[in-house]
Short mmCIF file of C-alpha atoms and ligand atoms in Angstrom, two decimals:
data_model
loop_
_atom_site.label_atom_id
_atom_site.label_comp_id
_atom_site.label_asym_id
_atom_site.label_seq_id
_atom_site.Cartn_x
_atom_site.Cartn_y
_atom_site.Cartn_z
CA UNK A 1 -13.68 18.50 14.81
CA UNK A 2 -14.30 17.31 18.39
CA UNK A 3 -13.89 13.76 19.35
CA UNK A 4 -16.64 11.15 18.05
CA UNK A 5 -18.18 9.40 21.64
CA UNK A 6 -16.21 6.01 21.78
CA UNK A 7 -17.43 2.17 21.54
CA UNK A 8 -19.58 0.73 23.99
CA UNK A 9 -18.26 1.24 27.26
CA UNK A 10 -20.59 0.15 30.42
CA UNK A 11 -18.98 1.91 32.36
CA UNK A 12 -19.73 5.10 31.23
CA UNK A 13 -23.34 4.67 31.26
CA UNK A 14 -24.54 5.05 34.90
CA UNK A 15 -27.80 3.17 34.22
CA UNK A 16 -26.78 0.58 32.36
CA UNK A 17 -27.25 -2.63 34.98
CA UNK A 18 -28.68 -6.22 35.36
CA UNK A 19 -31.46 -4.99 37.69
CA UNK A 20 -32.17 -1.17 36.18
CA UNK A 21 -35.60 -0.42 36.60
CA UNK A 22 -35.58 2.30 33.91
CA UNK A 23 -36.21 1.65 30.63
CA UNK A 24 -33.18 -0.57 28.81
CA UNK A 25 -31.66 1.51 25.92
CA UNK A 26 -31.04 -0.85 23.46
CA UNK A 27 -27.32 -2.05 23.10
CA UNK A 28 -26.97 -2.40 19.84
CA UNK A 29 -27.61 1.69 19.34
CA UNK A 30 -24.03 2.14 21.16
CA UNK A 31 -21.87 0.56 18.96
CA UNK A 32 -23.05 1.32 15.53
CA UNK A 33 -20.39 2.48 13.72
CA UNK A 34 -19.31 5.91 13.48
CA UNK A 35 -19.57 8.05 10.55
CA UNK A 36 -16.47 9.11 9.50
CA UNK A 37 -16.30 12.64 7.78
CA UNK A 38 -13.55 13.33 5.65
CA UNK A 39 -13.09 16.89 5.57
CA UNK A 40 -11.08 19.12 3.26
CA UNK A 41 -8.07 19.37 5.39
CA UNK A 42 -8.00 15.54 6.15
CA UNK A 43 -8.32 14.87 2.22
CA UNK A 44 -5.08 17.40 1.31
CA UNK A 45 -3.39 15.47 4.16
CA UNK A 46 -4.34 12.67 2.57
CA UNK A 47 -2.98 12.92 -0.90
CA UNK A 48 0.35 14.40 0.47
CA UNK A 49 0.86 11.50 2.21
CA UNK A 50 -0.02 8.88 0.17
CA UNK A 51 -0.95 9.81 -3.43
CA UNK A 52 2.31 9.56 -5.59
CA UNK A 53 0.11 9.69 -9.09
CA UNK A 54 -3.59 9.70 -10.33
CA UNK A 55 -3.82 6.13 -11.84
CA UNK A 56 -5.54 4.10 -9.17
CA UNK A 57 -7.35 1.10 -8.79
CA UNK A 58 -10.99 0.11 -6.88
CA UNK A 59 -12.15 -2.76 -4.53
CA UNK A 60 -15.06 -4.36 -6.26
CA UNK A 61 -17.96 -4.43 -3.74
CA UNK A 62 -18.86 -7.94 -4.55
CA UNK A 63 -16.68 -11.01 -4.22
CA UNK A 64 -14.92 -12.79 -6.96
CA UNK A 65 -17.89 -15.71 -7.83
CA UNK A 66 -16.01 -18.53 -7.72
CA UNK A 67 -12.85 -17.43 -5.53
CA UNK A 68 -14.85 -15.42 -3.08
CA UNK A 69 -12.40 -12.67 -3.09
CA UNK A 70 -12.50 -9.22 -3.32
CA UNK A 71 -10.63 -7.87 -6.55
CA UNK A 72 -8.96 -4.86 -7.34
CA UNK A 73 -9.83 -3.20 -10.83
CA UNK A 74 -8.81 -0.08 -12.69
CA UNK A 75 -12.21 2.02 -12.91
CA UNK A 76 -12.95 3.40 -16.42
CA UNK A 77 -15.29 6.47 -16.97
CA UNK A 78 -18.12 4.39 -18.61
CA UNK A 79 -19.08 6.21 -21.60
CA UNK A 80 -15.61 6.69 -22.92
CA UNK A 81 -13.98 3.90 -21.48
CA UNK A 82 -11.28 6.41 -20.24
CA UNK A 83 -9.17 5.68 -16.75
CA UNK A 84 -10.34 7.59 -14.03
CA UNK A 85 -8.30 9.39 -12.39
CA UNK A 86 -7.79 9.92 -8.52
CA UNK A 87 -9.66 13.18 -7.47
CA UNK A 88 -10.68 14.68 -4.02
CA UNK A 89 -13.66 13.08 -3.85
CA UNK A 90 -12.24 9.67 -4.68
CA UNK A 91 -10.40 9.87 -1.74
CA UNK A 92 -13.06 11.58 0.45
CA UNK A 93 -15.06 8.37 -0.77
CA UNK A 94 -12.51 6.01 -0.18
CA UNK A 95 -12.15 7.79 3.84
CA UNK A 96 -15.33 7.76 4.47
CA UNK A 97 -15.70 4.18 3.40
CA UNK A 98 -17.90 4.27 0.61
CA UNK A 99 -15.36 3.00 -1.87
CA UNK A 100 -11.98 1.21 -1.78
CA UNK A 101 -9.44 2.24 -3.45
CA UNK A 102 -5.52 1.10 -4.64
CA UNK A 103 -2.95 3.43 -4.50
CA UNK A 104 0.28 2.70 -6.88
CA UNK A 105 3.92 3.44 -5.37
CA UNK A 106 5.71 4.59 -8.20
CA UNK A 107 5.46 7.48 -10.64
CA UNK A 108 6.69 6.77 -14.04
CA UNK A 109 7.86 10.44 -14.83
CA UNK A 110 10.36 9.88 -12.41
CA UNK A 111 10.92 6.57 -10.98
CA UNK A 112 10.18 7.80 -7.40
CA UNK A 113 8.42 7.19 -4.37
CA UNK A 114 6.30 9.16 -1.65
CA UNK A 115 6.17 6.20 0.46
CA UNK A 116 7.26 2.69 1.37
CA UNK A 117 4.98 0.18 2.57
CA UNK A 118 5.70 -3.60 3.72
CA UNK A 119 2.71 -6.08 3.47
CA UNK A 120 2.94 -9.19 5.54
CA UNK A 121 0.12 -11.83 5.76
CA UNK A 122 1.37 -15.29 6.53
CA UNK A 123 1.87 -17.09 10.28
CA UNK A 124 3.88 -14.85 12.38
CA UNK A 125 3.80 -11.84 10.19
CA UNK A 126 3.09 -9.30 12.97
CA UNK A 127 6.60 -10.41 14.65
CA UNK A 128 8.66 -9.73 11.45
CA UNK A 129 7.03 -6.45 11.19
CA UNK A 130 7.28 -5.40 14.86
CA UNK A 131 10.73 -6.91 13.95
CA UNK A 132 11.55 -4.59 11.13
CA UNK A 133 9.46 -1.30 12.99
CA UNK A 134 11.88 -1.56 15.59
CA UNK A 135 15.04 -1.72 13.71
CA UNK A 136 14.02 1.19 11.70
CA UNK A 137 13.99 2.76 14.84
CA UNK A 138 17.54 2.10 14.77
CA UNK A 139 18.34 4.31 12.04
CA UNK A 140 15.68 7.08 13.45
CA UNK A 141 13.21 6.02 10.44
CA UNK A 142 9.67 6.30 11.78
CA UNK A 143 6.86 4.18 10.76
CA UNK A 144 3.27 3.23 11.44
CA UNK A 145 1.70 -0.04 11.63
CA UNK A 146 -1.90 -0.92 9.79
CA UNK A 147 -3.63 -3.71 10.62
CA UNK A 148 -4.90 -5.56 8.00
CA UNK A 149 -7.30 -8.90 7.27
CA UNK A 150 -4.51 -11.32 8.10
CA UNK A 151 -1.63 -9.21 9.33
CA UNK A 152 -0.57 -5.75 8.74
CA UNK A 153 1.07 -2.91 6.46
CA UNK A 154 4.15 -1.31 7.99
CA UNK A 155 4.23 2.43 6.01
CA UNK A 156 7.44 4.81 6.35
CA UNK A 157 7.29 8.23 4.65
CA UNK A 158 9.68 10.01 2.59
CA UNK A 159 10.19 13.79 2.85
CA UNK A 160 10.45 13.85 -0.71
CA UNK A 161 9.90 11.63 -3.62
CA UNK A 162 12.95 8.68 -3.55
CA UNK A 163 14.01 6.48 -5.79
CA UNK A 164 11.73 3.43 -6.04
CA UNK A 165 15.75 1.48 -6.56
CA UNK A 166 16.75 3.05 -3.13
CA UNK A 167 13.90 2.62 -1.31
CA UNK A 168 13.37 -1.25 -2.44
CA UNK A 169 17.84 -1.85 -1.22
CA UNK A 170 16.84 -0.72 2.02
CA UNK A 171 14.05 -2.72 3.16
CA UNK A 172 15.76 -5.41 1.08
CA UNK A 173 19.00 -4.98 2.95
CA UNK A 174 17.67 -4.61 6.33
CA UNK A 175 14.76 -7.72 5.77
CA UNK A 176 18.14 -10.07 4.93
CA UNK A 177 20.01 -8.76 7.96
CA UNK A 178 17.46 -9.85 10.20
CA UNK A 179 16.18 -12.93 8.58
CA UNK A 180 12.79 -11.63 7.93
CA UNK A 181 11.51 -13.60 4.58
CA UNK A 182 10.51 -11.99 1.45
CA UNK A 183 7.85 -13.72 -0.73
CA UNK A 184 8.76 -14.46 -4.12
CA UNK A 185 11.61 -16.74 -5.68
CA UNK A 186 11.71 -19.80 -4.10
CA UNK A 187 9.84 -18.25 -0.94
CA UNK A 188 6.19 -18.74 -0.69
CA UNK A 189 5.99 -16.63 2.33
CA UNK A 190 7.82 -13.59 3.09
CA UNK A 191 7.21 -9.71 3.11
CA UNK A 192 6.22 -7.96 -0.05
CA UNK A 193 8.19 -4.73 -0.18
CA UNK A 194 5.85 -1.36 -2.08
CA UNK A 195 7.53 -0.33 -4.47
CA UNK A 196 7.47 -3.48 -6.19
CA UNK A 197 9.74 -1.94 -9.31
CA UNK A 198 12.91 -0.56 -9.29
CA UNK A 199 11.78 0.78 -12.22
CA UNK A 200 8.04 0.94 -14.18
CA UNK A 201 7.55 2.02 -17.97
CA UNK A 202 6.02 4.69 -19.15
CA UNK A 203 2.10 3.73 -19.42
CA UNK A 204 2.82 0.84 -17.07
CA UNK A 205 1.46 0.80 -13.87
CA UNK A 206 3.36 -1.35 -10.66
CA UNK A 207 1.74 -2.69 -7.95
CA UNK A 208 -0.88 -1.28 -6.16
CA UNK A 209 -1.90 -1.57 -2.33
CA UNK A 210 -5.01 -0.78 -0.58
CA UNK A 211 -4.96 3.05 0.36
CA UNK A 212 -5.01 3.19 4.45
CA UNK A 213 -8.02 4.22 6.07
CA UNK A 214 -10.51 2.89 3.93
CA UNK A 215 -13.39 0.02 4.78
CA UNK A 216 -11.93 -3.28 3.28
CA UNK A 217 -14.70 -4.54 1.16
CA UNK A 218 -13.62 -8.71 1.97
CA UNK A 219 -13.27 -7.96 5.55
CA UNK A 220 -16.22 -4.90 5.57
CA UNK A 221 -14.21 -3.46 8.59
CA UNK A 222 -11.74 -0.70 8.65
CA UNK A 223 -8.17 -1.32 9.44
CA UNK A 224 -6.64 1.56 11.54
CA UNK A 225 -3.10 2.26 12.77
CA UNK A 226 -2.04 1.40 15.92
CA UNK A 227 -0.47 3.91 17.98
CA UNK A 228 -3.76 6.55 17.17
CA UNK A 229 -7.76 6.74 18.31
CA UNK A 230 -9.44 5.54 15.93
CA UNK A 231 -10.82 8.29 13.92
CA UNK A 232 -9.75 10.13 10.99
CA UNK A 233 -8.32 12.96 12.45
CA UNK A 234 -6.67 11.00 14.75
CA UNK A 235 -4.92 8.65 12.24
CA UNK A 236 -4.26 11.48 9.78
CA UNK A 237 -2.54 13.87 12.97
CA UNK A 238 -0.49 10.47 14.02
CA UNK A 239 0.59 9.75 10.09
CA UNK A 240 1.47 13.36 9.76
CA UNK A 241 4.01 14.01 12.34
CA UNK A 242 5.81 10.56 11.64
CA UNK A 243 9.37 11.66 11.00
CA UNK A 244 10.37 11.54 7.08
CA UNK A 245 13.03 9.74 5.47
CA UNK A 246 15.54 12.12 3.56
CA UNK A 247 16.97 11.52 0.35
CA UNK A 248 20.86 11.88 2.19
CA UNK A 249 20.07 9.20 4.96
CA UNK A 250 18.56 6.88 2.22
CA UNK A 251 21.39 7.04 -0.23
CA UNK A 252 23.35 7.18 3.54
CA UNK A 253 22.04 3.47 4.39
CA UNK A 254 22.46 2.29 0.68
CA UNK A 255 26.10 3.33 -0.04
CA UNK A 256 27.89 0.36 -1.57
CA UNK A 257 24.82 -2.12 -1.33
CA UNK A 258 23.14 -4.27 -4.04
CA UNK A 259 19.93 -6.03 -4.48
CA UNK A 260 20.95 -9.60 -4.19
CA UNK A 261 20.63 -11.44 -7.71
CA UNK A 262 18.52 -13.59 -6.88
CA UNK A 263 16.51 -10.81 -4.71
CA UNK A 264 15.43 -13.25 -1.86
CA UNK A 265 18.03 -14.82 0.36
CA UNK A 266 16.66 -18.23 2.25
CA UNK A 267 16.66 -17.71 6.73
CA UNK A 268 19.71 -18.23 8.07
CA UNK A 269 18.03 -16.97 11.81
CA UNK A 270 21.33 -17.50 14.14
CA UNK A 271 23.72 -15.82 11.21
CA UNK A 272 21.73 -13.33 10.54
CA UNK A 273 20.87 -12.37 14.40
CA UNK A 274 25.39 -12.42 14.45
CA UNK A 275 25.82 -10.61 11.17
CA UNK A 276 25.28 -7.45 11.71
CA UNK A 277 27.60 -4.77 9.97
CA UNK A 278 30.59 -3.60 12.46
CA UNK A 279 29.93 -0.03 13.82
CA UNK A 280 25.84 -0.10 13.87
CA UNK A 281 24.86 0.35 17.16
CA UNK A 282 22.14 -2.35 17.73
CA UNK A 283 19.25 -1.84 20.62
CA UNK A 284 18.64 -4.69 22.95
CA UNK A 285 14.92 -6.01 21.37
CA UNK A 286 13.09 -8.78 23.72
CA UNK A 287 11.04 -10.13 20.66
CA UNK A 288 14.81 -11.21 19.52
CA UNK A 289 14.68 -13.05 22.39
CA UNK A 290 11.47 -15.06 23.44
CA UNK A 291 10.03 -17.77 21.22
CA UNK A 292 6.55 -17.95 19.63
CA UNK A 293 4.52 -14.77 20.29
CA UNK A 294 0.43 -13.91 19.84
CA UNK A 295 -1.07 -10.87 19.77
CA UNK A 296 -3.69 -10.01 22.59
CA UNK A 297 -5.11 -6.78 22.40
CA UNK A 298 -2.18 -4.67 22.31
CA UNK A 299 0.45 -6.86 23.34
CA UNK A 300 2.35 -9.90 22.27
CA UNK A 301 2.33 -12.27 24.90
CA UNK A 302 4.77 -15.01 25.39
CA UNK A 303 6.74 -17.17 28.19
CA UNK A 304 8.84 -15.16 30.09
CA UNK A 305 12.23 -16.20 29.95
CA UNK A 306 12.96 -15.37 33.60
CA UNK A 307 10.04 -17.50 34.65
CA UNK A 308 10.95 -20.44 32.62
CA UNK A 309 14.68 -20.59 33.90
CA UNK A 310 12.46 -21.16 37.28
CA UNK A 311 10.47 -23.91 35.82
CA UNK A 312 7.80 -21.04 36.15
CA UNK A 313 4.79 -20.10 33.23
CA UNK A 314 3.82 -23.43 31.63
CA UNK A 315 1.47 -21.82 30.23
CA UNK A 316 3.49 -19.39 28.33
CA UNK A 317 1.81 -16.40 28.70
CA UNK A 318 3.42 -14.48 31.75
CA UNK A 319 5.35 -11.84 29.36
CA UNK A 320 3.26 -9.00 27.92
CA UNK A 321 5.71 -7.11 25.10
CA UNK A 322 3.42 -3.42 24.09
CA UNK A 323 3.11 -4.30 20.64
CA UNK A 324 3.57 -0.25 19.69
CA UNK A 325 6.85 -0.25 21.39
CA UNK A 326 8.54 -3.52 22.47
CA UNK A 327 10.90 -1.69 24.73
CA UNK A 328 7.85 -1.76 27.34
CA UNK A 329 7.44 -5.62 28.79
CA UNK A 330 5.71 -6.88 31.64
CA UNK A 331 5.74 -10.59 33.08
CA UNK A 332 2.89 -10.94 35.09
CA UNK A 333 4.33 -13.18 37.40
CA UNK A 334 6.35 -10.15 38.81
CA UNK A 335 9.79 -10.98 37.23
CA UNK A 336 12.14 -7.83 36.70
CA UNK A 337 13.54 -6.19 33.70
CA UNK A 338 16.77 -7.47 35.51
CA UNK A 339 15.90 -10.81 35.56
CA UNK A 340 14.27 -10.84 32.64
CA UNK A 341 17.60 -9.44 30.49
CA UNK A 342 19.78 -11.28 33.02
CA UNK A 343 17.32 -14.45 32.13
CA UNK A 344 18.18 -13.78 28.12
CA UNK A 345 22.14 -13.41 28.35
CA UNK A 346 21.37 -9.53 28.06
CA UNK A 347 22.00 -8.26 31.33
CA UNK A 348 21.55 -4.76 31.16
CA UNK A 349 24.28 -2.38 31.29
CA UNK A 350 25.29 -0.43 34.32
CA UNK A 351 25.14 3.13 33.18
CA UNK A 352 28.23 4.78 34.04
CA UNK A 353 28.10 8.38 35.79
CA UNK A 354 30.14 10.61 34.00
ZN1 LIG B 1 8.44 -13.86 34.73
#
């Protein structure tokens, strides 16, 4: 399908100034927004991707009366009272954003995932998941990042079903190791790791999440990945060549590990920054390294350490980190990536010619 025309963009539109003499075309006709058409192909994509079983759940299109929210329900066929079950056009609905839907992690029949995602949505959410995206990288595990109404949905993809038990140690593991929180005992804020279950009855459903790609009803927007144009085919091509967990590396970086009893283990931030297991090569990050970060567009932005040391950047906003891949970062003051490692205690290695 070829590209659908982008946003608004004055610059594009030769006429478009204060003092045209032509006839004004209305702005608002430039950034209605764009019909999305979920095709065939986008659809199969779809459900290979995401759609682990048929039981589903649906956005209600009006809010909650009293809590204002926007509730997820599972749809029954009315004259039978029957659960509906996920078809192609459910999820051509749910694409084109005519209908919301849930999608559930695990299957029953087998106790197995396609997919893993991590919802965060509490102060400084974005940094634990840029936080955990980037140690992924670390074991070569590829993932994608959704925005969402008050943070985002980091998704990683398995090239097979896993076990919902294996995939849950592993984000568990790695959250612990670098101090991310994860809601639930004791924590009122934290991650919450899809699959929910190590393990779901038969007849018994899990925990669902909001299937990428569609409109949220609360927010009526659409939440896209970043790292993608934002269009269908765009997303879908991104999503699809993400690299795939197999089931040897994940049983690889579970060997000999446990869920903790008590599943959530309170922020220790300086041990757990030191405690990482002996042998695991570990990439210089600069988020590890800055303090309190925003997100502007598509960078956080933060003090840059090399201009502080100079009594430089009150204003704390000289470092630009790409969001998609904090290896890039930019003070706008001019400071190096010398001086900005050298700033941190990181000085960066001199590469030895072989
Ligand atoms: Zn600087």
């Amino acid at each position: 399908m070829r590209g659908l025309p982008r946003p608004f963009d004055r610059n594009s539109i030769p006429n478009y100034l204060a003092h045209s003499t032509q006839r004004k075309v209305p702005e608002r006709r430039w950034i209605v927004e764009r019909r999305m058409v979920a095709t065939h192909a986008l659809v199969k994509e779809y459900v290979n991707l995401f759609v682990n079983r048929r039981a589903y759940t649906i956005q209600s299109f009006r809010p909650h009366p009293q809590r204002g929210r926007h509730y997820y329900y599972r749809p029954t066929e009315r004259s039978s009272g029957a659960a509906l079950q996920l078809n192609e056009k459910t999820i051509s609905d749910h694409m084109e954003g005519k209908i919301t839907i849930g999608l559930y992690a695990i299957n029953p029949a087998n106790q197995r995932c396609k997919w893993v995602a991590i919802d965060a949505d509490y102060t400084n959410a974005m940094e634990d998941l840029i936080k955990l995206q980037y140690h992924l990288g670390s074991d070569r595990v590829d993932s994608a990042l959704e925005m969402s109404k008050r943070g985002g949905h980091l998704w990683i993809f398995l090239a097979v079903p896993l076990l919902a038990r294996k995939c849950r140690l592993y984000i568990h593991d790695l959250a612990s190791r670098l101090g991310v929180p994860v809601k639930g005992s004791g924590l009122v804020e934290g991650i919450e790791i899809f699959p929910k279950h190590d393990v779901i009855a038969a007849g018994a459903f899990g925990n669902a999440i909001r299937g990428p790609l569609g409109i949220h009803r609360g927010a009526k927007r659409r939440f896209w990945f970043y790292g993608a144009d934002y269009t269908l085919e765009a997303q879908m091509q991104f999503l699809t060549r993400l690299r795939r967990v197999t089931e040897e590396e994940l049983d690889r970086f579970t060997a000999g590990k446990e869920l903790p009893a008590n599943i959530v283990k309170p922020r220790h931030e300086a041990a757990a920054m030191s405690d990482k297991p002996r042998g695991s090569r570990t990439r210089f990050c600069i988020l590890d390294h800055v303090g309190k970060t925003r997100i502007l567009g598509k960078n956080h932005v933060t003090r840059c350490p090399s201009c502080e040391k100079a009594g430089r950047d009150r204003g704390g906003d000289n470092l630009a980190i790409l969001v998609a891949d904090p290896r890039f970062y930019l003070c706008w003051a001019g400071c190096t990536k010398e001086m900005i490692r050298a700033a941190v205690g990181e000085p960066i290695p001199v590469r030895r010619i072989a």
